[in-house]
mmCIF file of C-alpha atoms in Angstrom:
data_model
loop_
_atom_site.group_PDB
_atom_site.id
_atom_site.type_symbol
_atom_site.label_atom_id
_atom_site.label_comp_id
_atom_site.label_asym_id
_atom_site.label_seq_id
_atom_site.Cartn_x
_atom_site.Cartn_y
_atom_site.Cartn_z
ATOM 1 C CA MET J 140 13.483 111.796 -26.033
ATOM 2 C CA ALA J 141 12.400 113.713 -22.947
ATOM 3 C CA GLY J 142 14.042 112.966 -19.631
ATOM 4 C CA ASN J 143 12.324 111.771 -16.500
ATOM 5 C CA ARG J 144 12.960 112.397 -12.809
ATOM 6 C CA ALA J 145 11.487 110.481 -9.916
ATOM 7 C CA VAL J 146 11.563 109.975 -6.151
ATOM 8 C CA ALA J 147 13.403 106.771 -5.239
ATOM 9 C CA TYR J 148 13.873 104.906 -1.981
ATOM 10 C CA VAL J 149 17.588 104.760 -1.119
ATOM 11 C CA ARG J 150 17.864 103.260 2.380
ATOM 12 C CA PRO J 151 15.886 103.444 5.643
ATOM 13 C CA GLY J 152 15.095 107.082 6.306
ATOM 14 C CA GLU J 153 16.327 108.347 2.930
ATOM 15 C CA VAL J 154 14.767 109.101 -0.438
ATOM 16 C CA GLU J 155 16.210 111.127 -3.287
ATOM 17 C CA VAL J 156 15.195 112.537 -6.658
ATOM 18 C CA ARG J 157 16.925 110.618 -9.448
ATOM 19 C CA ASP J 158 17.061 110.603 -13.232
ATOM 20 C CA ILE J 159 15.278 107.514 -14.533
ATOM 21 C CA SER J 160 14.290 106.240 -17.957
ATOM 22 C CA PHE J 161 11.402 107.814 -19.812
ATOM 23 C CA PRO J 162 8.583 105.247 -19.735
ATOM 24 C CA ASP J 163 7.441 103.228 -22.691
ATOM 25 C CA LEU J 164 4.708 100.641 -23.052
ATOM 26 C CA VAL J 165 6.808 97.776 -21.742
ATOM 27 C CA LEU J 166 7.553 96.937 -18.106
ATOM 28 C CA ARG J 167 11.354 96.963 -18.070
ATOM 29 C CA ASP J 168 13.667 95.401 -15.517
ATOM 30 C CA GLY J 169 14.553 97.551 -12.531
ATOM 31 C CA PRO J 170 14.536 97.704 -8.725
ATOM 32 C CA GLY J 171 11.671 95.664 -7.355
ATOM 33 C CA VAL J 172 10.343 94.452 -10.717
ATOM 34 C CA ASN J 173 9.210 90.849 -10.479
ATOM 35 C CA PRO J 174 11.318 88.770 -12.904
ATOM 36 C CA LEU J 175 8.137 87.212 -14.289
ATOM 37 C CA ASN J 176 6.865 90.688 -15.201
ATOM 38 C CA VAL J 177 10.029 91.857 -16.975
ATOM 39 C CA GLY J 178 9.360 92.563 -20.643
ATOM 40 C CA ARG J 179 5.602 92.581 -20.230
ATOM 41 C CA LYS J 180 4.073 94.416 -23.198
ATOM 42 C CA CYS J 181 1.440 97.025 -22.405
ATOM 43 C CA ASN J 182 -0.105 98.117 -25.676
ATOM 44 C CA HIS J 183 -3.269 98.529 -23.597
ATOM 45 C CA GLY J 184 -1.526 101.274 -21.629
ATOM 46 C CA VAL J 185 -0.756 104.978 -21.828
ATOM 47 C CA ILE J 186 2.043 107.352 -20.882
ATOM 48 C CA LEU J 187 1.040 110.146 -18.501
ATOM 49 C CA LYS J 188 2.589 113.514 -17.841
ATOM 50 C CA VAL J 189 2.122 113.584 -14.085
ATOM 51 C CA VAL J 190 0.129 116.590 -12.881
ATOM 52 C CA THR J 191 -0.002 115.650 -9.197
ATOM 53 C CA THR J 192 1.250 112.700 -7.172
ATOM 54 C CA ASN J 193 0.932 112.334 -3.422
ATOM 55 C CA ILE J 194 3.075 111.085 -0.573
ATOM 56 C CA CYS J 195 1.206 108.333 1.250
ATOM 57 C CA GLY J 196 1.586 106.843 4.700
ATOM 58 C CA SER J 197 2.017 103.485 2.981
ATOM 59 C CA ASP J 198 5.126 104.878 1.276
ATOM 60 C CA GLN J 199 6.453 105.812 4.698
ATOM 61 C CA HIS J 200 6.406 102.181 5.827
ATOM 62 C CA MET J 201 8.937 101.418 3.095
ATOM 63 C CA VAL J 202 10.988 104.535 3.686
ATOM 64 C CA ARG J 203 11.272 103.715 7.393
ATOM 65 C CA GLY J 204 12.752 100.344 6.431
ATOM 66 C CA ARG J 205 9.744 98.385 7.617
ATOM 67 C CA THR J 206 9.454 96.330 4.426
ATOM 68 C CA THR J 207 11.771 94.462 2.082
ATOM 69 C CA ALA J 208 11.718 97.271 -0.502
ATOM 70 C CA PRO J 209 14.978 97.329 -2.527
ATOM 71 C CA SER J 210 17.152 100.399 -2.851
ATOM 72 C CA GLY J 211 16.297 102.324 -6.001
ATOM 73 C CA LEU J 212 12.586 101.499 -5.962
ATOM 74 C CA VAL J 213 10.692 104.395 -7.557
ATOM 75 C CA LEU J 214 7.914 105.389 -5.175
ATOM 76 C CA GLY J 215 4.388 106.661 -5.668
ATOM 77 C CA HIS J 216 0.988 105.077 -6.188
ATOM 78 C CA GLU J 217 -1.256 108.178 -5.996
ATOM 79 C CA ILE J 218 -1.206 109.565 -9.529
ATOM 80 C CA THR J 219 -3.179 112.119 -11.540
ATOM 81 C CA GLY J 220 -1.976 113.037 -15.005
ATOM 82 C CA GLU J 221 -2.477 114.074 -18.611
ATOM 83 C CA VAL J 222 -2.333 111.427 -21.325
ATOM 84 C CA ILE J 223 0.488 112.150 -23.804
ATOM 85 C CA GLU J 224 0.749 108.769 -25.559
ATOM 86 C CA VAL J 225 -1.709 105.909 -26.057
ATOM 87 C CA GLY J 226 -0.989 102.276 -26.862
ATOM 88 C CA SER J 227 -2.243 100.598 -30.003
ATOM 89 C CA ASP J 228 -4.875 98.631 -28.068
ATOM 90 C CA VAL J 229 -6.367 101.683 -26.320
ATOM 91 C CA GLU J 230 -9.757 102.624 -27.803
ATOM 92 C CA PHE J 231 -11.439 105.185 -25.582
ATOM 93 C CA ILE J 232 -8.820 107.138 -23.641
ATOM 94 C CA GLN J 233 -7.270 109.859 -25.806
ATOM 95 C CA LYS J 234 -4.260 112.136 -25.807
ATOM 96 C CA GLY J 235 -4.948 115.225 -23.754
ATOM 97 C CA ASP J 236 -7.347 113.534 -21.324
ATOM 98 C CA LEU J 237 -6.822 114.464 -17.668
ATOM 99 C CA VAL J 238 -7.260 111.333 -15.573
ATOM 100 C CA SER J 239 -7.097 109.847 -12.099
ATOM 101 C CA VAL J 240 -5.189 106.569 -11.755
ATOM 102 C CA PRO J 241 -6.444 104.012 -9.207
ATOM 103 C CA PHE J 242 -3.525 102.831 -7.110
ATOM 104 C CA ASN J 243 -4.666 99.226 -7.653
ATOM 105 C CA ILE J 244 -3.434 97.895 -10.973
ATOM 106 C CA ALA J 245 -6.191 95.804 -12.505
ATOM 107 C CA CYS J 246 -6.615 94.018 -15.826
ATOM 108 C CA GLY J 247 -10.410 94.165 -16.061
ATOM 109 C CA ARG J 248 -10.499 90.621 -17.407
ATOM 110 C CA CYS J 249 -10.042 88.220 -14.498
ATOM 111 C CA ARG J 250 -12.785 86.956 -12.194
ATOM 112 C CA SER J 251 -11.871 89.390 -9.412
ATOM 113 C CA CYS J 252 -11.984 92.438 -11.677
ATOM 114 C CA LYS J 253 -15.301 91.372 -13.166
ATOM 115 C CA GLU J 254 -16.691 91.174 -9.630
ATOM 116 C CA GLN J 255 -15.457 94.726 -8.827
ATOM 117 C CA GLN J 256 -12.658 93.380 -6.655
ATOM 118 C CA THR J 257 -9.959 95.270 -8.514
ATOM 119 C CA HIS J 258 -7.758 95.293 -5.423
ATOM 120 C CA ILE J 259 -7.105 91.578 -5.895
ATOM 121 C CA CYS J 260 -6.634 91.380 -9.659
ATOM 122 C CA GLU J 261 -5.222 87.967 -10.535
ATOM 123 C CA ASN J 262 -3.169 88.910 -13.593
ATOM 124 C CA VAL J 263 -0.875 91.791 -12.660
ATOM 125 C CA ASN J 264 1.300 90.416 -9.849
ATOM 126 C CA PRO J 265 2.929 86.999 -10.341
ATOM 127 C CA ASP J 266 3.336 86.494 -6.586
ATOM 128 C CA ARG J 267 -0.239 86.913 -5.384
ATOM 129 C CA PRO J 268 -3.481 88.748 -6.234
ATOM 130 C CA GLY J 269 -3.270 92.528 -5.998
ATOM 131 C CA SER J 270 -0.815 95.103 -7.256
ATOM 132 C CA ALA J 271 0.115 98.771 -7.018
ATOM 133 C CA TYR J 272 2.556 101.264 -8.518
ATOM 134 C CA GLY J 273 5.880 101.800 -6.786
ATOM 135 C CA TYR J 274 5.298 99.342 -3.984
ATOM 136 C CA VAL J 275 7.278 96.416 -2.641
ATOM 137 C CA ASP J 276 6.143 92.908 -3.644
ATOM 138 C CA MET J 277 3.366 94.301 -5.840
ATOM 139 C CA GLY J 278 4.713 93.147 -9.185
ATOM 140 C CA GLY J 279 7.259 95.903 -9.748
ATOM 141 C CA TRP J 280 5.171 98.431 -11.658
ATOM 142 C CA VAL J 281 7.157 101.682 -11.687
ATOM 143 C CA GLY J 282 5.944 104.339 -9.268
ATOM 144 C CA GLY J 283 4.414 107.664 -10.187
ATOM 145 C CA GLN J 284 6.250 110.164 -7.969
ATOM 146 C CA SER J 285 7.859 111.219 -11.201
ATOM 147 C CA GLU J 286 7.485 113.498 -14.180
ATOM 148 C CA TYR J 287 6.142 110.742 -16.448
ATOM 149 C CA VAL J 288 4.730 107.281 -15.819
ATOM 150 C CA MET J 289 3.280 104.339 -17.723
ATOM 151 C CA VAL J 290 -0.197 103.124 -16.768
ATOM 152 C CA PRO J 291 -1.440 99.757 -18.140
ATOM 153 C CA TYR J 292 -5.028 98.724 -18.932
ATOM 154 C CA ALA J 293 -5.958 102.335 -19.542
ATOM 155 C CA ASP J 294 -9.451 101.913 -20.966
ATOM 156 C CA PHE J 295 -10.525 99.892 -17.960
ATOM 157 C CA GLN J 296 -8.774 101.713 -15.144
ATOM 158 C CA LEU J 297 -8.547 105.419 -15.814
ATOM 159 C CA LEU J 298 -11.132 107.882 -14.541
ATOM 160 C CA LYS J 299 -11.381 110.767 -17.016
ATOM 161 C CA PHE J 300 -12.340 114.155 -15.640
ATOM 162 C CA PRO J 301 -15.181 115.591 -17.764
ATOM 163 C CA ASP J 302 -13.906 119.184 -17.826
ATOM 164 C CA LYS J 303 -10.148 119.811 -17.697
ATOM 165 C CA ASP J 304 -10.389 123.456 -16.625
ATOM 166 C CA GLN J 305 -12.802 122.609 -13.816
ATOM 167 C CA ALA J 306 -10.595 119.700 -12.795
ATOM 168 C CA ILE J 307 -7.472 121.852 -12.541
ATOM 169 C CA GLU J 308 -9.370 124.274 -10.317
ATOM 170 C CA LYS J 309 -10.212 121.391 -7.967
ATOM 171 C CA ILE J 310 -7.042 119.378 -8.493
ATOM 172 C CA LEU J 311 -6.048 119.314 -4.817
ATOM 173 C CA ASP J 312 -9.324 117.528 -4.120
ATOM 174 C CA LEU J 313 -9.320 115.351 -7.230
ATOM 175 C CA THR J 314 -5.763 114.139 -6.652
ATOM 176 C CA MET J 315 -7.089 112.295 -3.587
ATOM 177 C CA LEU J 316 -9.222 110.015 -5.800
ATOM 178 C CA SER J 317 -6.287 107.764 -6.667
ATOM 179 C CA ASP J 318 -6.136 106.343 -3.150
ATOM 180 C CA ILE J 319 -6.738 108.269 0.037
ATOM 181 C CA PHE J 320 -10.352 109.361 -0.454
ATOM 182 C CA PRO J 321 -11.620 105.990 -1.723
ATOM 183 C CA THR J 322 -9.566 104.274 0.999
ATOM 184 C CA GLY J 323 -11.118 106.352 3.760
ATOM 185 C CA TYR J 324 -14.544 105.938 2.190
ATOM 186 C CA HIS J 325 -14.068 102.177 1.868
ATOM 187 C CA GLY J 326 -13.172 102.038 5.552
ATOM 188 C CA ALA J 327 -16.384 103.855 6.424
ATOM 189 C CA VAL J 328 -18.531 101.723 4.109
ATOM 190 C CA SER J 329 -16.895 98.527 5.403
ATOM 191 C CA ALA J 330 -17.654 99.632 8.959
ATOM 192 C CA GLY J 331 -21.325 100.018 8.054
ATOM 193 C CA VAL J 332 -21.519 103.768 8.608
ATOM 194 C CA LYS J 333 -25.075 105.001 7.964
ATOM 195 C CA PRO J 334 -27.208 108.011 8.899
ATOM 196 C CA GLY J 335 -27.214 108.472 12.651
ATOM 197 C CA ALA J 336 -24.303 106.120 13.341
ATOM 198 C CA THR J 337 -21.657 106.837 15.955
ATOM 199 C CA VAL J 338 -18.187 106.150 14.578
ATOM 200 C CA TYR J 339 -14.703 105.834 16.032
ATOM 201 C CA VAL J 340 -11.762 106.411 13.662
ATOM 202 C CA ALA J 341 -8.380 105.216 14.918
ATOM 203 C CA GLY J 342 -5.651 107.464 13.548
ATOM 204 C CA ALA J 343 -5.726 111.107 12.459
ATOM 205 C CA GLY J 344 -3.258 110.791 9.621
ATOM 206 C CA PRO J 345 -4.476 111.541 6.099
ATOM 207 C CA VAL J 346 -6.339 108.231 5.715
ATOM 208 C CA GLY J 347 -7.993 108.659 9.101
ATOM 209 C CA LEU J 348 -9.054 112.190 8.220
ATOM 210 C CA ALA J 349 -10.413 110.945 4.888
ATOM 211 C CA ALA J 350 -12.332 108.207 6.699
ATOM 212 C CA ALA J 351 -13.752 110.741 9.148
ATOM 213 C CA HIS J 352 -14.886 113.043 6.334
ATOM 214 C CA SER J 353 -16.354 110.027 4.538
ATOM 215 C CA ALA J 354 -18.289 109.031 7.645
ATOM 216 C CA GLN J 355 -19.740 112.540 7.740
ATOM 217 C CA LEU J 356 -20.745 112.258 4.076
ATOM 218 C CA LEU J 357 -22.483 108.963 4.870
ATOM 219 C CA GLY J 358 -24.564 110.631 7.577
ATOM 220 C CA ALA J 359 -22.854 109.688 10.839
ATOM 221 C CA SER J 360 -24.233 111.591 13.810
ATOM 222 C CA VAL J 361 -20.909 111.680 15.697
ATOM 223 C CA VAL J 362 -17.418 110.961 14.386
ATOM 224 C CA ILE J 363 -14.732 110.510 17.048
ATOM 225 C CA VAL J 364 -11.076 110.477 15.967
ATOM 226 C CA GLY J 365 -8.302 109.146 18.188
ATOM 227 C CA ASP J 366 -4.560 109.748 17.880
ATOM 228 C CA LEU J 367 -1.379 110.346 19.892
ATOM 229 C CA ILE J 368 -0.462 113.613 18.133
ATOM 230 C CA SER J 369 -2.231 116.840 19.115
ATOM 231 C CA GLU J 370 -1.659 118.593 15.774
ATOM 232 C CA ARG J 371 -3.409 115.826 13.887
ATOM 233 C CA LEU J 372 -6.325 115.847 16.303
ATOM 234 C CA ALA J 373 -6.664 119.601 15.824
ATOM 235 C CA GLN J 374 -7.006 118.994 12.087
ATOM 236 C CA ALA J 375 -9.796 116.466 12.707
ATOM 237 C CA LYS J 376 -11.554 118.925 14.993
ATOM 238 C CA SER J 377 -11.328 121.633 12.290
ATOM 239 C CA PHE J 378 -14.042 119.945 10.209
ATOM 240 C CA GLY J 379 -16.394 118.914 12.994
ATOM 241 C CA CYS J 380 -15.019 115.730 14.506
ATOM 242 C CA GLU J 381 -14.845 114.929 18.194
ATOM 243 C CA THR J 382 -11.341 113.892 19.269
ATOM 244 C CA VAL J 383 -9.586 111.784 21.896
ATOM 245 C CA ASN J 384 -5.900 112.186 22.760
ATOM 246 C CA LEU J 385 -4.635 108.708 23.572
ATOM 247 C CA ARG J 386 -1.258 109.942 24.742
ATOM 248 C CA GLU J 387 -2.809 112.085 27.475
ATOM 249 C CA HIS J 388 -5.831 109.887 28.244
ATOM 250 C CA PRO J 389 -5.075 106.238 27.415
ATOM 251 C CA ASN J 390 -8.497 104.791 28.351
ATOM 252 C CA LEU J 391 -10.399 104.952 25.057
ATOM 253 C CA GLY J 392 -13.706 103.668 26.401
ATOM 254 C CA GLU J 393 -13.823 106.307 29.134
ATOM 255 C CA GLN J 394 -13.202 109.086 26.638
ATOM 256 C CA ILE J 395 -15.909 107.794 24.318
ATOM 257 C CA GLU J 396 -18.314 107.653 27.265
ATOM 258 C CA GLN J 397 -17.601 111.312 28.057
ATOM 259 C CA ILE J 398 -18.647 112.207 24.519
ATOM 260 C CA LEU J 399 -21.566 109.827 23.915
ATOM 261 C CA GLY J 400 -22.733 108.873 27.406
ATOM 262 C CA VAL J 401 -21.865 105.230 26.715
ATOM 263 C CA PRO J 402 -18.400 103.667 26.304
ATOM 264 C CA GLU J 403 -19.025 102.254 22.862
ATOM 265 C CA VAL J 404 -19.723 103.201 19.251
ATOM 266 C CA ASP J 405 -21.772 101.616 16.501
ATOM 267 C CA CYS J 406 -18.772 101.035 14.255
ATOM 268 C CA ALA J 407 -15.037 101.673 14.032
ATOM 269 C CA ILE J 408 -12.335 102.184 11.408
ATOM 270 C CA ASP J 409 -8.647 101.273 11.774
ATOM 271 C CA CYS J 410 -6.580 103.826 9.830
ATOM 272 C CA VAL J 411 -3.279 103.077 11.582
ATOM 273 C CA GLY J 412 -2.092 99.617 10.559
ATOM 274 C CA PHE J 413 0.851 97.524 11.651
ATOM 275 C CA GLU J 414 3.045 100.323 13.067
ATOM 276 C CA ALA J 415 0.497 101.012 15.812
ATOM 277 C CA HIS J 416 1.657 102.204 19.220
ATOM 278 C CA GLY J 417 0.220 101.607 22.649
ATOM 279 C CA HIS J 418 -1.687 104.317 24.479
ATOM 280 C CA GLY J 419 -0.236 106.619 27.125
ATOM 281 C CA LYS J 420 2.757 108.921 27.486
ATOM 282 C CA SER J 421 5.290 106.118 27.669
ATOM 283 C CA HIS J 422 3.799 104.186 24.795
ATOM 284 C CA GLY J 423 5.855 101.865 22.626
ATOM 285 C CA GLU J 424 5.117 100.041 19.418
ATOM 286 C CA ALA J 425 2.374 97.461 19.861
ATOM 287 C CA PRO J 426 1.007 96.390 16.463
ATOM 288 C CA ALA J 427 -2.257 94.830 17.699
ATOM 289 C CA THR J 428 -3.269 97.838 19.824
ATOM 290 C CA VAL J 429 -5.716 99.391 17.394
ATOM 291 C CA LEU J 430 -7.381 96.134 16.384
ATOM 292 C CA ASN J 431 -7.927 95.152 20.006
ATOM 293 C CA SER J 432 -9.093 98.595 21.093
ATOM 294 C CA ILE J 433 -11.679 98.940 18.327
ATOM 295 C CA MET J 434 -13.101 95.522 19.171
ATOM 296 C CA ASP J 435 -13.316 96.669 22.767
ATOM 297 C CA VAL J 436 -15.268 99.872 22.039
ATOM 298 C CA THR J 437 -17.508 98.699 19.187
ATOM 299 C CA ARG J 438 -20.939 97.477 20.226
ATOM 300 C CA ALA J 439 -21.998 93.864 19.841
ATOM 301 C CA GLY J 440 -22.984 93.181 16.244
ATOM 302 C CA GLY J 441 -20.962 96.152 15.007
ATOM 303 C CA ARG J 442 -18.631 96.291 12.033
ATOM 304 C CA LEU J 443 -14.943 97.115 11.807
ATOM 305 C CA GLY J 444 -13.439 98.612 8.662
ATOM 306 C CA ILE J 445 -9.689 98.017 8.450
ATOM 307 C CA PRO J 446 -8.085 99.997 5.612
ATOM 308 C CA GLY J 447 -4.922 100.400 7.724
ATOM 309 C CA LEU J 448 -2.030 98.464 6.183
ATOM 310 C CA TYR J 449 -0.901 95.126 7.612
ATOM 311 C CA VAL J 450 1.959 93.183 6.045
ATOM 312 C CA THR J 451 3.264 89.634 5.873
ATOM 313 C CA GLY J 452 6.886 90.766 6.260
ATOM 314 C CA ASP J 453 8.136 93.462 8.665
ATOM 315 C CA PRO J 454 11.898 93.285 9.328
ATOM 316 C CA GLY J 455 11.659 96.071 11.928
ATOM 317 C CA ALA J 456 8.896 94.474 14.005
ATOM 318 C CA VAL J 457 8.988 94.365 17.798
ATOM 319 C CA ASP J 458 8.950 90.545 17.990
ATOM 320 C CA GLU J 459 9.465 87.482 15.800
ATOM 321 C CA ASP J 460 5.748 86.849 15.312
ATOM 322 C CA ALA J 461 5.078 90.402 14.147
ATOM 323 C CA LYS J 462 7.915 90.105 11.629
ATOM 324 C CA HIS J 463 5.646 87.677 9.770
ATOM 325 C CA GLY J 464 2.402 89.557 10.338
ATOM 326 C CA THR J 465 1.302 87.394 13.262
ATOM 327 C CA LEU J 466 -0.270 89.658 15.871
ATOM 328 C CA LYS J 467 -1.789 89.037 19.305
ATOM 329 C CA ILE J 468 -5.367 89.911 18.413
ATOM 330 C CA ARG J 469 -8.236 89.240 20.815
ATOM 331 C CA LEU J 470 -10.206 87.273 18.271
ATOM 332 C CA GLY J 471 -12.273 85.712 21.053
ATOM 333 C CA LEU J 472 -13.567 89.166 21.963
ATOM 334 C CA GLY J 473 -14.511 89.894 18.372
ATOM 335 C CA TRP J 474 -16.186 86.498 18.094
ATOM 336 C CA ALA J 475 -18.141 86.981 21.335
ATOM 337 C CA LYS J 476 -19.382 90.374 20.125
ATOM 338 C CA ALA J 477 -20.236 88.996 16.653
ATOM 339 C CA HIS J 478 -18.147 91.620 14.933
ATOM 340 C CA THR J 479 -17.715 91.806 11.180
ATOM 341 C CA LEU J 480 -14.177 92.673 10.077
ATOM 342 C CA ILE J 481 -13.327 93.775 6.540
ATOM 343 C CA THR J 482 -9.678 94.089 5.565
ATOM 344 C CA GLY J 483 -7.455 94.435 2.523
ATOM 345 C CA GLN J 484 -6.634 96.986 -0.139
ATOM 346 C CA THR J 485 -9.376 99.311 -1.266
ATOM 347 C CA PRO J 486 -11.054 98.578 -4.618
ATOM 348 C CA VAL J 487 -10.677 102.178 -5.773
ATOM 349 C CA MET J 488 -12.755 101.789 -8.936
ATOM 350 C CA LYS J 489 -15.786 100.843 -6.857
ATOM 351 C CA TYR J 490 -15.926 104.366 -5.446
ATOM 352 C CA HIS J 491 -13.877 106.881 -7.423
ATOM 353 C CA ARG J 492 -16.518 108.022 -9.911
ATOM 354 C CA ASP J 493 -19.087 108.770 -7.217
ATOM 355 C CA LEU J 494 -16.491 110.549 -5.098
ATOM 356 C CA MET J 495 -15.412 112.598 -8.124
ATOM 357 C CA SER J 496 -19.004 113.765 -8.497
ATOM 358 C CA ALA J 497 -19.118 114.652 -4.804
ATOM 359 C CA ILE J 498 -15.990 116.781 -5.254
ATOM 360 C CA LEU J 499 -17.111 118.504 -8.441
ATOM 361 C CA SER J 500 -20.493 119.341 -6.909
ATOM 362 C CA GLY J 501 -18.817 120.846 -3.833
ATOM 363 C CA ARG J 502 -20.310 118.243 -1.520
ATOM 364 C CA ALA J 503 -16.926 116.761 -0.564
ATOM 365 C CA GLN J 504 -14.087 118.939 0.737
ATOM 366 C CA ILE J 505 -11.381 116.322 1.007
ATOM 367 C CA ALA J 506 -8.368 118.602 0.366
ATOM 368 C CA LYS J 507 -9.423 120.817 3.256
ATOM 369 C CA ALA J 508 -10.054 117.830 5.521
ATOM 370 C CA VAL J 509 -6.575 116.352 5.009
ATOM 371 C CA ASN J 510 -4.757 119.722 4.746
ATOM 372 C CA ALA J 511 -3.428 119.191 1.209
ATOM 373 C CA THR J 512 -0.039 120.883 0.903
ATOM 374 C CA LEU J 513 1.585 121.449 -2.499
ATOM 375 C CA ILE J 514 5.334 120.871 -2.997
ATOM 376 C CA SER J 515 7.696 120.491 -5.955
ATOM 377 C CA LEU J 516 9.417 117.260 -6.965
ATOM 378 C CA ASP J 517 12.709 118.553 -5.568
ATOM 379 C CA GLU J 518 10.987 119.235 -2.241
ATOM 380 C CA ALA J 519 9.769 115.628 -1.960
ATOM 381 C CA PRO J 520 12.607 114.349 0.279
ATOM 382 C CA GLY J 521 11.874 117.166 2.722
ATOM 383 C CA GLY J 522 8.176 116.344 2.490
ATOM 384 C CA TYR J 523 8.887 112.738 3.462
ATOM 385 C CA ALA J 524 10.924 113.851 6.463
ATOM 386 C CA GLU J 525 8.296 116.355 7.583
ATOM 387 C CA PHE J 526 5.462 113.863 7.161
ATOM 388 C CA ASP J 527 7.407 111.295 9.180
ATOM 389 C CA SER J 528 7.687 113.784 12.049
ATOM 390 C CA GLY J 529 3.898 113.660 12.462
ATOM 391 C CA VAL J 530 2.771 116.931 10.880
ATOM 392 C CA SER J 531 -0.861 117.104 9.854
ATOM 393 C CA LYS J 532 -0.343 117.615 6.131
ATOM 394 C CA LYS J 533 -1.050 115.609 3.005
ATOM 395 C CA PHE J 534 1.848 116.399 0.671
ATOM 396 C CA VAL J 535 0.936 116.752 -3.004
ATOM 397 C CA ILE J 536 3.876 116.773 -5.429
ATOM 398 C CA ASP J 537 3.579 119.044 -8.500
ATOM 399 C CA PRO J 538 6.381 117.690 -10.770
ATOM 400 C CA HIS J 539 5.970 120.183 -13.632
ATOM 401 C CA GLY J 540 4.741 123.244 -11.757
ATOM 402 C CA LEU J 541 1.395 122.939 -13.518
ATOM 403 C CA VAL J 542 -0.664 123.569 -10.382
ATOM 404 C CA ARG J 543 1.393 126.431 -9.021
ATOM 405 C CA ASN J 544 1.330 128.389 -12.268
#
């Protein structure tokens, strides 16, 4: 039997590459696996040889110790791979297929899945609706920052690339279909971006950059990206966005007015989440900052897309309320301005096929927008550390050297 190596969370600030079991079509016990999911048979699943798997900002929340993730949890929910084994109940996916894996795990059979709400599948996480690979409190499905991984419900979930050779040529773009591109796109769609719209994107990390590129694809007239890190803002500017540096100029409305002539936008997207910081040079962590600021600068009747992650448990929070996900949000302001807020995980399957077509046609240039940077599996711990320092890179792990060759 072949071996398997994977990136595992060790303790706050530390990950390492470990030898783990080769996957089979059963969810075995292990770090973070929900006891009610142990022994779950997955004849509807497949085994993938991982071609690419990405480091995500959501992973960083766990690695920083900002969740209850257990030591030994195998990380990684952004997975692209080649099918090497199919379960007895799989009819349409075949060995040799090159596929994108939605980070949401979804059965395809419950009410939510049938209504295209695959981000809140009711059958894959015993604790609550919604699940993901390699993530705390998401059912315990083993992560994909590894050489091989098991993916359940293959016929329903997997997006097969129509031409393997073409897909490999565009793999740095296509690898973003598992999460970051649909997540950014979902943020833009949720915010009501349409031709001619003016858009503010909070956060110039990879998700923020994906949201900004998505807003451009949807026809926005001006996309403004705000962040505290100059390097990330430079990346946003590289593909045509306006930018605001909130460390140097903390008044967001004034900066928007300098760009648009008015201190407000049609719609806004929160791509920061619960580890938000206040504005200004002496800023500290203030988890409601982004939510309050986007309500402030979005016009009355506007929409707010919130793909940024918020959690119900944050042991490293700045106060007792925030440790339970209770934030000081100016809901009265949002109510007075009749804002629409859309939150939650992204239903990847709602968007990934269309976004694949946009990539294959050359319309979407997502790898360029997020500065996709290829690394080996052994380089993953260094990639985590570099990403945590604020560099403007989206790290793509190549476990078998298939992309580099």
